[in-house]
CSV table of C-alpha atoms and ligand atoms in Angstrom, one decimal:
chain,number,residue,atom,x,y,z
P,1188,UNK,CA,41.8,153.5,-0.1
P,1189,UNK,CA,39.6,153.2,-2.7
P,1190,UNK,CA,36.2,154.7,-1.6
P,1191,UNK,CA,35.3,158.1,-0.1
P,1192,UNK,CA,34.0,156.5,3.0
P,1193,UNK,CA,37.2,154.7,3.7
P,1194,UNK,CA,39.5,157.9,2.9
P,1195,UNK,CA,37.0,160.0,5.2
P,1196,UNK,CA,36.9,157.6,8.1
P,1197,UNK,CA,40.6,157.4,8.1
P,1198,UNK,CA,41.0,160.9,8.4
P,1199,UNK,CA,38.5,161.1,11.1
P,1200,UNK,CA,39.7,158.0,12.9
P,1201,UNK,CA,43.3,159.5,12.9
P,1202,UNK,CA,42.6,163.2,13.6
P,1203,UNK,CA,43.6,164.5,17.0
P,1204,UNK,CA,41.4,167.5,16.8
P,1205,UNK,CA,38.0,168.5,14.9
P,1206,UNK,CA,38.5,168.6,11.1
P,1207,UNK,CA,37.5,171.6,9.3
P,1208,UNK,CA,35.2,171.3,6.5
P,1209,UNK,CA,37.6,172.9,4.1
P,1210,UNK,CA,40.4,170.5,5.6
P,1211,UNK,CA,38.0,167.4,4.7
P,1212,UNK,CA,37.0,168.7,1.2
P,1213,UNK,CA,40.8,169.3,0.1
P,1214,UNK,CA,41.8,165.7,1.5
P,1215,UNK,CA,38.5,163.6,0.2
P,1216,UNK,CA,38.2,165.5,-3.0
P,1217,UNK,CA,34.5,165.7,-2.2
P,1218,UNK,CA,32.3,168.8,-2.8
P,1219,UNK,CA,30.9,170.0,0.7
P,1220,UNK,CA,27.4,168.7,-0.5
P,1221,UNK,CA,28.9,165.4,-1.3
P,1222,UNK,CA,30.7,165.4,1.9
P,1223,UNK,CA,27.8,166.0,3.9
P,1224,UNK,CA,25.8,163.0,2.3
P,1225,UNK,CA,28.6,160.9,3.2
P,1226,UNK,CA,28.7,161.9,6.7
P,1227,UNK,CA,24.8,161.2,7.0
P,1228,UNK,CA,25.6,157.9,5.6
P,1229,UNK,CA,28.1,156.9,8.2
P,1230,UNK,CA,25.8,158.4,10.9
P,1231,UNK,CA,23.4,155.8,9.8
P,1232,UNK,CA,25.8,153.0,10.1
P,1233,UNK,CA,26.2,153.7,13.5
P,1234,UNK,CA,29.3,156.2,13.6
P,1235,UNK,CA,28.5,159.2,16.0
P,1236,UNK,CA,30.1,162.2,14.4
P,1237,UNK,CA,29.8,165.7,15.7
P,1238,UNK,CA,29.6,168.7,13.7
P,1239,UNK,CA,29.9,172.2,14.8
P,1240,UNK,CA,30.0,174.8,11.4
P,1241,UNK,CA,33.1,176.8,12.7
P,1242,UNK,CA,34.9,174.2,14.6
P,1243,UNK,CA,34.5,171.1,12.2
P,1244,UNK,CA,34.0,167.4,12.4
P,1245,UNK,CA,34.9,164.9,15.0
P,1246,UNK,CA,34.2,161.1,15.6
P,1247,UNK,CA,32.9,160.6,18.7
P,1248,UNK,CA,31.9,156.9,18.8
P,1249,UNK,CA,32.0,153.9,16.4
P,1250,UNK,CA,29.8,151.0,15.9
P,1251,UNK,CA,30.5,147.5,17.2
P,1252,UNK,CA,30.4,146.2,13.6
P,1253,UNK,CA,32.7,145.3,10.9
P,1254,UNK,CA,32.5,147.4,8.1
P,1255,UNK,CA,34.6,146.7,5.1
P,1256,UNK,CA,35.5,150.9,4.4
P,1257,UNK,CA,36.3,151.1,8.0
P,1258,UNK,CA,38.5,148.2,8.2
P,1259,UNK,CA,40.4,149.6,5.2
P,1260,UNK,CA,40.4,153.1,7.0
P,1261,UNK,CA,42.1,151.5,10.0
P,1262,UNK,CA,44.6,149.6,8.0
P,1263,UNK,CA,45.7,153.1,6.2
P,1264,UNK,CA,47.2,153.5,3.0
P,1265,UNK,CA,49.8,150.8,3.5
P,1266,UNK,CA,47.0,148.1,3.6
P,1267,UNK,CA,47.3,144.6,4.1
P,1268,UNK,CA,48.6,142.0,1.5
P,1269,UNK,CA,46.0,139.6,2.7
P,1270,UNK,CA,43.1,142.0,2.6
P,1271,UNK,CA,43.2,143.9,-0.7
P,1272,UNK,CA,39.4,143.2,-0.8
P,1273,UNK,CA,37.5,143.0,2.3
P,1274,UNK,CA,34.0,141.6,2.4
P,1275,UNK,CA,31.5,141.2,5.7
P,1276,UNK,CA,28.5,139.2,5.7
P,1277,UNK,CA,26.1,139.6,8.3
P,1278,UNK,CA,25.5,135.5,8.6
P,1279,UNK,CA,26.8,132.6,6.6
P,1280,UNK,CA,27.3,128.8,7.1
P,1281,UNK,CA,31.2,128.7,7.1
P,1282,UNK,CA,33.5,131.7,5.7
P,1283,UNK,CA,35.7,129.1,4.6
P,1284,UNK,CA,33.2,127.6,2.3
P,1285,UNK,CA,32.4,131.0,1.0
P,1286,UNK,CA,36.0,131.7,0.1
P,1287,UNK,CA,36.8,128.2,-1.4
P,1288,UNK,CA,33.8,129.0,-3.7
P,1289,UNK,CA,35.3,132.3,-4.6
P,1290,UNK,CA,38.8,130.5,-5.1
P,1291,UNK,CA,37.2,128.1,-7.6
P,1292,UNK,CA,35.5,131.0,-9.6
P,1293,UNK,CA,39.4,132.5,-10.1
P,1294,UNK,CA,39.0,135.3,-7.4
P,1295,UNK,CA,42.7,136.7,-6.9
P,1296,UNK,CA,44.8,136.2,-3.6
P,1297,UNK,CA,44.0,138.8,-1.1
P,1298,UNK,CA,40.3,138.5,0.0
P,1299,UNK,CA,39.6,138.7,3.2
P,1300,UNK,CA,35.9,137.7,4.0
P,1301,UNK,CA,34.3,137.9,7.6
P,1302,UNK,CA,30.8,137.1,8.7
P,1303,UNK,CA,29.4,138.4,12.0
P,1304,UNK,CA,27.7,135.0,12.8
P,1305,UNK,CA,28.4,131.4,11.4
P,1306,UNK,CA,25.6,128.9,11.8
P,1307,UNK,CA,27.9,126.1,10.6
P,1308,UNK,CA,31.2,127.2,11.4
P,1309,UNK,CA,33.9,124.2,11.1
P,1310,UNK,CA,36.8,123.1,13.6
P,1311,UNK,CA,40.0,121.7,12.5
P,1312,UNK,CA,38.8,118.2,13.5
P,1313,UNK,CA,36.7,116.3,11.3
P,1314,UNK,CA,33.0,116.9,12.2
P,1315,UNK,CA,33.5,119.6,14.7
P,1316,UNK,CA,31.7,123.0,14.8
P,1317,UNK,CA,33.1,126.2,15.7
P,1318,UNK,CA,30.7,128.3,17.9
P,1319,UNK,CA,30.3,131.6,16.1
P,1320,UNK,CA,28.1,133.6,17.9
P,1321,UNK,CA,26.8,136.8,16.4
P,1322,UNK,CA,28.9,140.0,17.1
P,1323,UNK,CA,31.2,138.5,19.8
P,1324,UNK,CA,34.1,137.4,18.0
P,1325,UNK,CA,36.0,137.7,14.4
P,1326,UNK,CA,35.2,134.8,12.2
P,1327,UNK,CA,37.0,135.2,9.0
P,1328,UNK,CA,38.8,133.4,6.0
P,1329,UNK,CA,41.7,134.6,3.7
P,1330,UNK,CA,42.1,133.6,0.0
P,1331,UNK,CA,45.8,132.8,-0.7
P,1332,UNK,CA,47.6,131.9,-3.6
P,1333,UNK,CA,51.0,131.0,-2.2
P,1334,UNK,CA,53.9,131.5,-4.4
P,1335,UNK,CA,56.0,128.6,-3.0
P,1336,UNK,CA,56.0,125.1,-3.9
P,1337,UNK,CA,53.0,122.7,-2.7
P,1338,UNK,CA,55.3,120.9,-0.3
P,1339,UNK,CA,55.9,123.9,1.9
P,1340,UNK,CA,52.2,125.0,2.1
P,1341,UNK,CA,52.3,123.3,5.6
P,1342,UNK,CA,54.0,126.3,6.6
P,1343,UNK,CA,50.9,128.3,6.5
P,1344,UNK,CA,49.8,126.8,9.6
P,1345,UNK,CA,52.8,128.4,11.6
P,1346,UNK,CA,52.5,131.6,9.8
P,1347,UNK,CA,48.9,132.0,10.7
P,1348,UNK,CA,49.5,131.0,14.4
P,1349,UNK,CA,52.2,133.3,14.8
P,1350,UNK,CA,50.6,136.6,12.8
P,1351,UNK,CA,47.6,136.1,14.9
P,1352,UNK,CA,49.3,135.9,18.2
P,1353,UNK,CA,51.3,139.2,17.3
P,1354,UNK,CA,48.1,140.8,16.3
P,1355,UNK,CA,46.6,140.1,19.4
P,1356,UNK,CA,49.4,141.1,21.6
P,1357,UNK,CA,49.6,144.5,19.4
P,1358,UNK,CA,45.9,144.8,20.0
P,1359,UNK,CA,45.7,144.2,23.8
P,1360,UNK,CA,48.5,145.7,25.5
P,1361,UNK,CA,50.0,143.3,28.0
P,1362,UNK,CA,48.9,139.8,26.5
P,1363,UNK,CA,51.3,137.2,26.1
P,1364,UNK,CA,49.7,134.5,23.3
P,1365,UNK,CA,50.9,131.1,23.4
P,1366,UNK,CA,50.6,128.5,20.7
P,1367,UNK,CA,49.3,124.7,21.2
P,1368,UNK,CA,50.6,123.1,18.3
P,1369,UNK,CA,49.7,123.2,15.7
P,1370,UNK,CA,47.7,126.4,15.8
P,1371,UNK,CA,45.5,126.9,18.8
P,1372,UNK,CA,45.9,130.3,20.6
P,1373,UNK,CA,45.9,130.4,24.4
P,1374,UNK,CA,45.7,133.3,26.6
P,1375,UNK,CA,45.6,132.8,30.5
P,1376,UNK,CA,45.1,129.0,29.9
P,1377,UNK,CA,42.2,129.2,27.8
P,1378,UNK,CA,41.6,128.8,24.1
P,1379,UNK,CA,40.8,131.9,22.4
P,1380,UNK,CA,41.8,131.3,18.8
P,1381,UNK,CA,41.3,128.4,16.3
P,1382,UNK,CA,42.8,128.2,12.8
P,1383,UNK,CA,41.6,125.9,10.1
P,1384,UNK,CA,44.1,125.9,7.1
P,1385,UNK,CA,42.5,124.4,3.8
P,1386,UNK,CA,43.2,124.3,0.3
P,1387,UNK,CA,43.5,122.9,-3.1
P,1388,UNK,CA,46.5,122.0,-4.9
P,1389,UNK,CA,44.6,123.1,-8.2
P,1390,UNK,CA,45.6,122.2,-11.7
P,1391,UNK,CA,47.8,124.3,-14.1
P,1392,UNK,CA,48.7,126.9,-11.4
P,1393,UNK,CA,45.0,127.3,-9.9
P,1394,UNK,CA,45.6,126.2,-6.3
P,1395,UNK,CA,44.6,128.2,-3.5
P,1396,UNK,CA,44.9,128.1,0.2
P,1397,UNK,CA,42.3,129.4,2.6
P,1398,UNK,CA,43.1,130.8,6.3
P,1399,UNK,CA,40.0,130.2,8.5
P,1400,UNK,CA,40.5,132.1,11.7
P,1401,UNK,CA,38.0,132.3,14.6
P,1402,UNK,CA,39.0,134.5,17.6
P,1403,UNK,CA,36.8,134.7,20.4
P,1404,UNK,CA,36.6,138.5,21.6
P,1405,UNK,CA,34.0,139.9,23.7
P,1406,UNK,CA,32.7,136.6,25.5
P,1407,UNK,CA,32.0,136.2,28.7
P,1408,UNK,CA,32.0,132.9,30.5
P,1409,UNK,CA,28.4,132.3,29.9
P,1410,UNK,CA,28.4,133.0,26.1
P,1411,UNK,CA,30.0,129.6,25.5
P,1412,UNK,CA,28.5,126.3,25.0
P,1413,UNK,CA,28.5,124.5,28.1
P,1414,UNK,CA,30.7,121.8,26.6
P,1415,UNK,CA,33.4,124.5,26.3
P,1416,UNK,CA,32.8,126.3,29.4
P,1417,UNK,CA,35.9,125.0,31.3
P,1418,UNK,CA,38.5,125.7,28.6
P,1419,UNK,CA,37.5,128.2,26.0
P,1420,UNK,CA,38.2,131.9,26.9
P,1421,UNK,CA,38.0,135.1,24.9
P,1422,UNK,CA,40.4,138.2,24.8
P,1423,UNK,CA,37.9,140.2,27.0
P,1424,UNK,CA,37.9,137.5,29.6
P,1425,UNK,CA,41.9,137.5,29.7
P,1426,UNK,CA,41.9,141.1,30.8
P,1427,UNK,CA,39.9,140.7,33.9
P,1428,UNK,CA,36.2,140.2,34.9
P,1429,UNK,CA,35.4,143.8,35.1
P,1430,UNK,CA,36.8,144.5,31.5
P,1431,UNK,CA,34.8,146.6,29.1
P,1432,UNK,CA,34.3,145.1,25.8
P,1433,UNK,CA,36.9,145.8,23.2
P,1434,UNK,CA,36.7,147.1,19.8
P,1435,UNK,CA,36.3,144.3,17.2
P,1436,UNK,CA,37.3,146.6,14.3
P,1437,UNK,CA,40.4,147.7,16.0
P,1438,UNK,CA,41.5,143.8,16.6
P,1439,UNK,CA,40.3,142.8,13.3
P,1440,UNK,CA,42.5,145.7,11.8
P,1441,UNK,CA,45.5,144.6,14.1
P,1442,UNK,CA,45.3,141.0,12.9
P,1443,UNK,CA,45.2,141.7,9.2
P,1444,UNK,CA,48.2,144.1,9.5
P,1445,UNK,CA,50.4,141.3,10.9
P,1446,UNK,CA,48.9,138.5,8.9
P,1447,UNK,CA,49.8,140.6,5.7
P,1448,UNK,CA,53.3,141.7,6.9
P,1449,UNK,CA,54.3,138.1,7.8
P,1450,UNK,CA,52.8,136.7,4.7
P,1451,UNK,CA,55.4,138.5,2.6
P,1452,UNK,CA,58.1,137.4,5.1
P,1453,UNK,CA,57.2,134.0,4.7
P,1454,UNK,CA,57.7,134.0,1.0
P,1455,UNK,CA,61.4,135.2,1.8
P,1456,UNK,CA,62.5,133.5,5.0
P,1457,UNK,CA,60.4,131.0,6.8
P,1458,UNK,CA,63.2,130.5,9.9
P,1459,UNK,CA,62.4,133.5,12.1
P,1460,UNK,CA,58.4,132.8,11.9
P,1461,UNK,CA,59.3,129.2,12.8
P,1462,UNK,CA,61.6,130.6,15.8
P,1463,UNK,CA,58.9,132.6,17.0
P,1464,UNK,CA,56.6,129.5,16.9
P,1465,UNK,CA,58.9,127.6,18.9
P,1466,UNK,CA,59.4,130.4,21.5
P,1467,UNK,CA,55.4,130.4,21.8
P,1468,UNK,CA,55.0,127.0,22.0
P,1469,UNK,CA,53.0,125.6,25.1
P,1470,UNK,CA,53.5,121.9,24.4
P,1471,UNK,CA,57.6,121.5,24.8
P,1472,UNK,CA,58.7,119.4,27.4
P,1473,UNK,CA,55.0,118.2,28.0
P,1474,UNK,CA,53.7,114.6,28.1
P,1475,UNK,CA,51.3,114.2,25.2
P,1476,UNK,CA,49.3,111.6,23.4
P,1477,UNK,CA,48.8,112.0,19.5
P,1478,UNK,CA,46.1,110.2,17.8
P,1479,UNK,CA,46.7,109.4,14.0
P,1480,UNK,CA,44.6,106.6,11.8
P,1481,UNK,CA,47.8,104.8,12.1
P,1482,UNK,CA,47.5,104.5,15.9
P,1483,UNK,CA,48.6,106.4,19.1
P,1484,UNK,CA,51.6,107.7,20.2
P,1485,UNK,CA,52.7,108.8,24.0
P,1486,UNK,CA,55.8,111.0,24.5
P,1487,UNK,CA,57.3,114.1,25.2
P,1488,UNK,CA,57.0,117.0,22.7
P,1489,UNK,CA,60.3,118.0,21.9
P,1490,UNK,CA,60.1,120.8,19.5
P,1491,UNK,CA,59.3,121.9,15.8
P,1492,UNK,CA,61.0,120.4,12.7
P,1493,UNK,CA,62.3,123.1,10.2
P,1494,UNK,CA,58.7,122.5,8.5
P,1495,UNK,CA,56.7,123.4,11.3
P,1496,UNK,CA,55.8,119.5,12.1
P,1497,UNK,CA,56.1,118.6,15.7
P,1498,UNK,CA,58.9,116.1,17.0
P,1499,UNK,CA,58.1,113.7,19.8
P,1500,UNK,CA,60.3,111.5,21.7
P,1501,UNK,CA,58.2,108.4,22.4
P,1502,UNK,CA,58.1,106.3,25.4
P,1503,UNK,CA,60.3,103.6,23.9
P,1504,UNK,CA,63.1,106.4,23.1
P,1505,UNK,CA,62.2,106.6,19.3
P,1506,UNK,CA,61.6,109.9,17.7
P,1507,UNK,CA,58.2,110.4,15.8
P,1508,UNK,CA,57.5,113.5,13.8
P,1509,UNK,CA,53.9,114.5,13.0
P,1510,UNK,CA,52.3,116.9,10.7
P,1511,UNK,CA,49.4,119.3,11.7
P,1512,UNK,CA,46.8,117.7,9.5
P,1513,UNK,CA,43.2,117.4,10.6
P,1514,UNK,CA,43.7,113.7,11.0
P,1515,UNK,CA,46.4,114.4,13.7
P,1516,UNK,CA,44.7,115.1,17.1
P,1517,UNK,CA,46.7,116.0,20.4
P,1518,UNK,CA,44.1,113.6,22.4
P,1519,UNK,CA,45.8,114.2,25.8
P,1520,UNK,CA,47.8,117.3,27.0
P,1521,UNK,CA,49.2,117.2,30.6
P,1522,UNK,CA,49.8,121.1,31.5
S,2303,BTN,C1,39.8,124.7,15.5
S,2303,BTN,O1,40.3,125.1,16.4
S,2303,BTN,O2,39.2,123.8,15.4
S,2303,BTN,C2,39.8,125.6,14.2
S,2303,BTN,C3,38.6,126.4,14.2
S,2303,BTN,C4,38.6,127.5,13.1
S,2303,BTN,C5,37.3,128.5,13.1
S,2303,BTN,C6,37.3,129.6,11.8
S,2303,BTN,S1,36.3,130.6,12.0
S,2303,BTN,C7,36.2,131.3,10.7
S,2303,BTN,C8,36.5,130.0,9.6
S,2303,BTN,N1,35.1,129.5,9.1
S,2303,BTN,C9,34.8,128.4,9.5
S,2303,BTN,O3,34.1,127.5,9.2
S,2303,BTN,N2,35.9,127.8,10.6
S,2303,BTN,C10,37.0,128.7,10.6
């Protein structure tokens, strides 16, 4: 953890009991005066910190805001391979667009860029927007420079879906996340996560991929635009009508942790990731209609190919295989 704030928050967030000033000084390497200034800064950012001269320092409340140092503190010394640098904007058009700009400017892999609100969040289908209301969800993009051949980049879709599903289940005990191919995540029959993978092959090894992830966290039914009201959900709604708001920084850290762990594994062995995607798929055995630029196909979703594409047994008995690109749309899905 690079900054004093991250080190201090790590200690405070993980301490079972009040920490003495002397313990904090020893652990952070700050002088008592610098430490006091640091604590004053955190209080200004919304952390409620109690400090009793002879008892020590305790973290009582944390703000409902995404703060890079706090996310680093939650990730701990292990960190996350996909979030070596964490950036938070209060508002932007689309986090994917900002990260693409950074990638073209030569930024290294491992940037995680969040926005508390997007006014032009993009969906997977061309021209679709993604509702990204302020402080209700997690809207973020990861800059990746995969070290495997371009032909295998479609695996990123499966990786992101499985990692985010795992992260949600780690942060929301008792939840069971299903994947609607290629990478929409569902909880209790409602879509709670959308994933948009974009990329550029680049020249001379300058290629990059962007994993854009939108997670509805604290929405209540009335927070969605009317056209989404019957199918969109949030992590909070999935717990029940009385559920209290969830702590978004904890969920963000859980997602970054799983995305980082699984990203490493993706470079070694895709097979277990694919097997987990299969076990989570909501489509298997369902009658679906797939629309592509070449036309429409109806049939039964059989499962996933070794590279993550969807295998469909068509009405005439033939087999068809579809990639998860933006031109491929499941226009009908009977549950
Ligand atoms: C979909 O289900 O259509 C995909 C939605 C992806 C939304 C996320 S939010 C963060 C990132 N920035 C964007 O503009 N879109 C993705």
